[in-house]
Amino acid sequence: MPAHCELDVRFFRPPPHLDGCFSTFYRLEVRVAGGGRVEDWLQPEWANVRFFRDDCPVAKVPGGQSMSGARMTATGPSALPTHFQLGSTRAWGVGLFPLGWAKFTNAEARDMANALVDGEDHQAFSRLAPVARTLFGAEADDEGEYARLIELFSALNHEHPEEARIRAVHAALVDENVGTVVDLADHAGLTARTLERLCRRHFGFPPKLLLRRQRFMRSLAEFMLGPARNWTDALDDQYHDQAQFTREFRSFMAMSPSEYARLEHPILRAFMLERARIWGSPAQTLDKPVSKAAS
């Protein structure tokens, strides 16, 4: 029997001057009965930095090394799942949109694709690492901890020469009517060659794979949150048939849909439900970047 797990999560909207850089900031408290641990599988997503005060996760990406004991875990953009085990802890998560990656890290996204690292010990995240030592105080303090994160990113914030292009590609990518690389280039106002270069550098993957990931995540989110929990009903309209979806599922989750459906998801399902209820979007990859004009 899996250990009983209780979650408390609170979402924080990034301030206007950091608009377009982050999906969200969230504070998470996990309480696992009997001092045990729960396991779950993170879905493909944009880059993330997570800070842990108490229990630190044991985590692994398929084909990569297992990581444990890191109070600051950092991931590049991913097209694979991350398996993790976690006990009772207080944590903060920061979801980096492609523009945030371009501004706040020291690496091209393609060089960190599907990477899982100790953020305090990796050059790509060296500018963010100092906050891991100061984020948590003796007492839990949502507002104070959030303020320390915003202070860090505000001090590092700068204009990026490709900001307009990154925003345009991101906005086109989350448009459900954009289904091909040609559509993506047209909506972003870029040539195919420029689109390919920009996506690999700042988004981590070529345009075609990014579009496949969006289609897959729309289907997976529908399955996770839908009342029927039926894969056929959850399929995105851009899939030709269920066989194509099954192949894509194995590619992105390293298991079949039926294998995934049989697994317990004590953290991710509850997190996605709360995220959709409060934030309006169940998954980071489905978040729409906010335009400066709307701030």
Tab-separated table of C-alpha atoms in Angstrom:
chain	number	residue	atom	x	y	z
A	1	MET	CA	0.000	0.000	0.000
A	2	PRO	CA	1.368	3.464	-0.863
A	3	ALA	CA	1.919	5.798	2.076
A	4	HIS	CA	-0.845	8.321	2.724
A	5	CYS	CA	0.102	11.792	1.538
A	6	GLU	CA	-1.377	15.251	2.196
A	7	LEU	CA	-0.519	18.300	0.108
A	8	ASP	CA	-0.882	22.000	0.692
A	9	VAL	CA	0.057	24.205	-2.255
A	10	ARG	CA	-0.077	27.948	-2.790
A	11	PHE	CA	0.570	29.663	-6.125
A	12	PHE	CA	2.137	33.085	-6.579
A	13	ARG	CA	1.906	35.165	-9.735
A	14	PRO	CA	5.207	36.675	-10.923
A	15	PRO	CA	5.282	40.482	-10.690
A	16	PRO	CA	4.721	42.512	-13.895
A	17	HIS	CA	8.390	43.372	-14.402
A	18	LEU	CA	9.153	39.636	-14.662
A	19	ASP	CA	6.236	38.980	-16.995
A	20	GLY	CA	6.761	36.172	-19.500
A	21	CYS	CA	9.733	34.659	-17.658
A	22	PHE	CA	7.910	32.226	-15.359
A	23	SER	CA	4.898	29.958	-15.388
A	24	THR	CA	4.384	30.356	-11.659
A	25	PHE	CA	6.053	30.320	-8.271
A	26	TYR	CA	4.525	27.850	-5.845
A	27	ARG	CA	5.010	26.850	-2.246
A	28	LEU	CA	4.369	23.188	-1.536
A	29	GLU	CA	4.066	21.353	1.773
A	30	VAL	CA	3.994	17.562	1.674
A	31	ARG	CA	3.083	15.472	4.688
A	32	VAL	CA	3.589	11.716	4.400
A	33	ALA	CA	2.166	9.479	7.109
A	34	GLY	CA	4.512	7.476	9.293
A	35	GLY	CA	7.670	9.178	8.105
A	36	GLY	CA	7.440	7.357	4.806
A	37	ARG	CA	7.894	8.451	1.222
A	38	VAL	CA	5.667	8.625	-1.810
A	39	GLU	CA	6.657	8.225	-5.435
A	40	ASP	CA	5.351	9.838	-8.589
A	41	TRP	CA	6.355	10.774	-12.130
A	42	LEU	CA	6.760	14.355	-13.292
A	43	GLN	CA	5.568	14.919	-16.840
A	44	PRO	CA	7.533	16.593	-19.636
A	45	GLU	CA	7.755	20.304	-18.838
A	46	TRP	CA	9.725	23.512	-19.162
A	47	ALA	CA	12.758	24.058	-16.966
A	48	ASN	CA	12.243	24.158	-13.208
A	49	VAL	CA	14.188	25.025	-10.095
A	50	ARG	CA	12.943	23.529	-6.835
A	51	PHE	CA	14.113	24.219	-3.280
A	52	PHE	CA	13.571	21.804	-0.366
A	53	ARG	CA	13.809	22.563	3.335
A	54	ASP	CA	13.336	19.125	4.892
A	55	ASP	CA	13.263	15.855	2.996
A	56	CYS	CA	15.098	16.105	-0.322
A	57	PRO	CA	13.857	13.959	-3.223
A	58	VAL	CA	15.450	10.967	-4.843
A	59	ALA	CA	14.901	11.543	-8.560
A	60	LYS	CA	15.855	10.080	-11.913
A	61	VAL	CA	15.207	10.744	-15.610
A	62	PRO	CA	15.189	7.644	-17.866
A	63	GLY	CA	18.706	7.034	-19.096
A	64	GLY	CA	20.217	9.406	-16.534
A	65	GLN	CA	21.810	9.023	-13.131
A	66	SER	CA	19.804	9.047	-9.916
A	67	MET	CA	20.117	12.175	-7.775
A	68	SER	CA	19.456	12.491	-4.049
A	69	GLY	CA	20.163	14.850	-1.177
A	70	ALA	CA	20.053	18.062	-3.234
A	71	ARG	CA	18.244	20.930	-1.542
A	72	MET	CA	18.104	22.713	-4.918
A	73	THR	CA	17.124	20.481	-7.817
A	74	ALA	CA	17.203	21.972	-11.304
A	75	THR	CA	15.954	20.621	-14.596
A	76	GLY	CA	16.262	21.734	-18.169
A	77	PRO	CA	13.289	21.580	-20.530
A	78	SER	CA	12.192	17.964	-20.771
A	79	ALA	CA	10.566	15.540	-23.166
A	80	LEU	CA	10.838	12.653	-20.691
A	81	PRO	CA	9.356	11.906	-17.256
A	82	THR	CA	11.177	12.335	-13.972
A	83	HIS	CA	10.563	9.606	-11.413
A	84	PHE	CA	10.892	10.819	-7.823
A	85	GLN	CA	10.407	9.764	-4.220
A	86	LEU	CA	9.675	12.373	-1.570
A	87	GLY	CA	8.921	12.474	2.135
A	88	SER	CA	7.480	15.208	4.330
A	89	THR	CA	8.952	18.558	3.349
A	90	ARG	CA	8.417	22.231	2.608
A	91	ALA	CA	9.428	23.253	-0.889
A	92	TRP	CA	9.316	26.043	-3.447
A	93	GLY	CA	9.074	25.537	-7.187
A	94	VAL	CA	9.943	28.048	-9.878
A	95	GLY	CA	8.870	27.248	-13.434
A	96	LEU	CA	11.116	28.879	-16.012
A	97	PHE	CA	9.537	29.743	-19.334
A	98	PRO	CA	11.938	29.852	-22.324
A	99	LEU	CA	12.385	33.607	-21.823
A	100	GLY	CA	13.261	32.982	-18.179
A	101	TRP	CA	15.751	30.341	-19.246
A	102	ALA	CA	17.365	32.797	-21.656
A	103	LYS	CA	17.631	35.484	-18.976
A	104	PHE	CA	18.547	33.620	-15.801
A	105	THR	CA	20.686	30.606	-16.711
A	106	ASN	CA	24.188	30.220	-18.102
A	107	ALA	CA	23.550	27.584	-20.764
A	108	GLU	CA	21.726	27.014	-24.004
A	109	ALA	CA	18.548	25.052	-23.409
A	110	ARG	CA	19.511	22.302	-25.875
A	111	ASP	CA	22.593	21.535	-23.771
A	112	MET	CA	20.393	20.950	-20.701
A	113	ALA	CA	17.477	19.170	-22.376
A	114	ASN	CA	16.197	16.319	-20.174
A	115	ALA	CA	18.885	17.150	-17.601
A	116	LEU	CA	18.370	16.769	-13.844
A	117	VAL	CA	21.120	18.313	-11.718
A	118	ASP	CA	22.018	19.665	-8.299
A	119	GLY	CA	21.433	23.365	-8.921
A	120	GLU	CA	23.971	24.410	-6.288
A	121	ASP	CA	26.692	22.482	-8.068
A	122	HIS	CA	26.063	23.197	-11.749
A	123	GLN	CA	27.385	26.088	-13.781
A	124	ALA	CA	24.120	26.567	-15.684
A	125	PHE	CA	22.323	27.597	-12.483
A	126	SER	CA	25.183	29.295	-10.629
A	127	ARG	CA	23.476	32.698	-10.510
A	128	LEU	CA	20.446	31.177	-8.781
A	129	ALA	CA	22.266	28.928	-6.319
A	130	PRO	CA	22.894	31.484	-3.509
A	131	VAL	CA	19.190	31.677	-2.627
A	132	ALA	CA	19.199	27.986	-1.674
A	133	ARG	CA	21.178	28.941	1.440
A	134	THR	CA	18.910	31.804	2.501
A	135	LEU	CA	15.411	30.961	1.273
A	136	PHE	CA	14.093	29.207	4.374
A	137	GLY	CA	14.176	30.685	7.852
A	138	ALA	CA	13.492	29.122	11.231
A	139	GLU	CA	9.749	29.556	10.708
A	140	ALA	CA	7.662	28.998	7.604
A	141	ASP	CA	7.014	32.354	5.937
A	142	ASP	CA	5.264	32.317	2.567
A	143	GLU	CA	5.509	36.041	1.891
A	144	GLY	CA	9.090	36.360	3.106
A	145	GLU	CA	10.295	33.381	1.105
A	146	TYR	CA	8.513	34.558	-2.017
A	147	ALA	CA	10.025	38.021	-1.568
A	148	ARG	CA	13.528	36.544	-1.396
A	149	LEU	CA	12.963	34.694	-4.665
A	150	ILE	CA	11.621	37.794	-6.388
A	151	GLU	CA	14.524	39.857	-5.073
A	152	LEU	CA	16.971	37.390	-6.642
A	153	PHE	CA	15.321	37.313	-10.044
A	154	SER	CA	14.729	41.061	-10.075
A	155	ALA	CA	18.432	41.691	-9.494
A	156	LEU	CA	19.305	39.378	-12.402
A	157	ASN	CA	16.616	40.624	-14.766
A	158	HIS	CA	17.771	42.203	-18.014
A	159	GLU	CA	16.572	42.790	-21.542
A	160	HIS	CA	17.373	39.948	-23.905
A	161	PRO	CA	18.177	40.616	-27.578
A	162	GLU	CA	15.841	37.835	-28.752
A	163	GLU	CA	13.044	38.538	-26.268
A	164	ALA	CA	10.424	39.496	-28.873
A	165	ARG	CA	11.122	36.370	-30.923
A	166	ILE	CA	11.051	34.090	-27.875
A	167	ARG	CA	7.708	35.534	-26.800
A	168	ALA	CA	6.267	35.171	-30.308
A	169	VAL	CA	7.307	31.521	-30.627
A	170	HIS	CA	6.032	30.669	-27.149
A	171	ALA	CA	2.652	32.292	-27.809
A	172	ALA	CA	2.312	30.380	-31.094
A	173	LEU	CA	3.391	27.111	-29.496
A	174	VAL	CA	0.547	27.099	-26.946
A	175	ASP	CA	-2.043	27.978	-29.597
A	176	GLU	CA	-4.067	24.778	-30.069
A	177	ASN	CA	-4.710	25.723	-33.703
A	178	VAL	CA	-0.985	25.585	-34.497
A	179	GLY	CA	-0.235	22.007	-35.512
A	180	THR	CA	2.698	22.109	-37.922
A	181	VAL	CA	6.145	23.667	-38.063
A	182	VAL	CA	4.978	25.791	-40.997
A	183	ASP	CA	2.080	27.086	-38.883
A	184	LEU	CA	4.449	27.790	-36.014
A	185	ALA	CA	6.863	29.749	-38.193
A	186	ASP	CA	4.036	31.729	-39.788
A	187	HIS	CA	2.441	32.637	-36.456
A	188	ALA	CA	5.815	33.656	-34.994
A	189	GLY	CA	6.796	35.603	-38.108
A	190	LEU	CA	10.077	33.703	-38.560
A	191	THR	CA	11.761	31.721	-41.285
A	192	ALA	CA	11.989	27.958	-40.751
A	193	ARG	CA	15.744	28.202	-40.278
A	194	THR	CA	15.519	30.976	-37.668
A	195	LEU	CA	12.738	29.110	-35.866
A	196	GLU	CA	14.850	25.936	-35.666
A	197	ARG	CA	17.849	27.797	-34.274
A	198	LEU	CA	15.847	29.775	-31.735
A	199	CYS	CA	13.888	26.751	-30.489
A	200	ARG	CA	16.986	24.644	-29.899
A	201	ARG	CA	18.806	27.486	-28.130
A	202	HIS	CA	16.034	28.749	-25.851
A	203	PHE	CA	13.305	26.061	-25.844
A	204	GLY	CA	15.568	22.998	-25.737
A	205	PHE	CA	14.163	21.027	-28.670
A	206	PRO	CA	13.448	21.374	-32.392
A	207	PRO	CA	10.058	22.846	-33.333
A	208	LYS	CA	8.503	19.550	-34.428
A	209	LEU	CA	9.217	17.873	-31.097
A	210	LEU	CA	7.902	20.896	-29.182
A	211	LEU	CA	4.612	20.684	-31.088
A	212	ARG	CA	4.399	16.950	-30.418
A	213	ARG	CA	4.955	17.601	-26.719
A	214	GLN	CA	2.167	20.193	-26.640
A	215	ARG	CA	-0.262	17.790	-28.297
A	216	PHE	CA	0.737	15.020	-25.902
A	217	MET	CA	0.438	17.190	-22.805
A	218	ARG	CA	-3.038	18.384	-23.792
A	219	SER	CA	-4.136	14.744	-23.930
A	220	LEU	CA	-2.375	13.724	-20.722
A	221	ALA	CA	-3.828	16.668	-18.789
A	222	GLU	CA	-7.320	15.801	-20.042
A	223	PHE	CA	-6.852	12.216	-18.864
A	224	MET	CA	-5.519	13.227	-15.455
A	225	LEU	CA	-8.348	15.680	-14.782
A	226	GLY	CA	-11.248	14.211	-16.760
A	227	PRO	CA	-13.981	12.382	-14.866
A	228	ALA	CA	-14.036	9.376	-17.203
A	229	ARG	CA	-10.288	8.687	-17.082
A	230	ASN	CA	-10.574	7.157	-20.541
A	231	TRP	CA	-7.673	7.549	-22.960
A	232	THR	CA	-9.932	7.517	-26.020
A	233	ASP	CA	-11.957	10.448	-24.712
A	234	ALA	CA	-8.782	12.325	-23.736
A	235	LEU	CA	-7.067	12.225	-27.136
A	236	ASP	CA	-6.242	15.555	-28.723
A	237	ASP	CA	-7.914	16.227	-32.076
A	238	GLN	CA	-4.518	16.316	-33.800
A	239	TYR	CA	-3.934	12.587	-33.209
A	240	HIS	CA	-4.845	10.356	-36.134
A	241	ASP	CA	-5.729	7.376	-33.947
A	242	GLN	CA	-5.002	5.746	-30.603
A	243	ALA	CA	-2.063	3.779	-32.020
A	244	GLN	CA	-0.273	7.037	-32.810
A	245	PHE	CA	-1.006	8.309	-29.308
A	246	THR	CA	0.342	5.089	-27.757
A	247	ARG	CA	3.613	5.487	-29.668
A	248	GLU	CA	3.867	9.091	-28.532
A	249	PHE	CA	3.099	8.118	-24.949
A	250	ARG	CA	5.959	5.637	-24.888
A	251	SER	CA	8.261	8.267	-26.364
A	252	PHE	CA	7.419	10.923	-23.776
A	253	MET	CA	6.734	8.825	-20.661
A	254	ALA	CA	8.886	5.692	-21.231
A	255	MET	CA	5.878	3.461	-20.536
A	256	SER	CA	2.541	2.585	-22.106
A	257	PRO	CA	-0.701	4.461	-21.343
A	258	SER	CA	-2.086	1.421	-19.525
A	259	GLU	CA	1.043	1.127	-17.377
A	260	TYR	CA	0.778	4.807	-16.462
A	261	ALA	CA	-2.931	4.500	-15.656
A	262	ARG	CA	-2.229	1.698	-13.181
A	263	LEU	CA	0.238	3.806	-11.203
A	264	GLU	CA	-0.662	5.832	-8.156
A	265	HIS	CA	-0.125	9.592	-8.581
A	266	PRO	CA	-0.441	10.890	-5.003
A	267	ILE	CA	1.339	14.184	-5.650
A	268	LEU	CA	0.871	14.969	-9.323
A	269	ARG	CA	-2.872	14.373	-9.589
A	270	ALA	CA	-3.635	16.482	-6.512
A	271	PHE	CA	-1.200	19.162	-7.674
A	272	MET	CA	-2.700	19.321	-11.173
A	273	LEU	CA	-6.242	19.524	-9.841
A	274	GLU	CA	-5.338	22.390	-7.529
A	275	ARG	CA	-3.286	24.099	-10.221
A	276	ALA	CA	-6.203	23.945	-12.651
A	277	ARG	CA	-8.659	25.169	-10.005
A	278	ILE	CA	-6.574	28.126	-8.841
A	279	TRP	CA	-4.304	28.865	-11.798
A	280	GLY	CA	-6.607	27.886	-14.652
A	281	SER	CA	-4.053	25.556	-16.235
A	282	PRO	CA	-3.172	22.032	-15.054
A	283	ALA	CA	0.368	21.849	-16.462
A	284	GLN	CA	3.256	24.243	-16.959
A	285	THR	CA	3.634	23.460	-20.668
A	286	LEU	CA	0.023	24.542	-21.238
A	287	ASP	CA	0.424	27.934	-19.542
A	288	LYS	CA	0.111	30.882	-21.887
A	289	PRO	CA	2.850	33.513	-21.612
A	290	VAL	CA	1.388	36.817	-20.457
A	291	SER	CA	2.030	39.740	-22.770
A	292	LYS	CA	3.426	42.963	-21.411
A	293	ALA	CA	0.483	44.826	-22.856
A	294	ALA	CA	-1.851	42.844	-20.609
A	295	SER	CA	0.136	43.409	-17.417
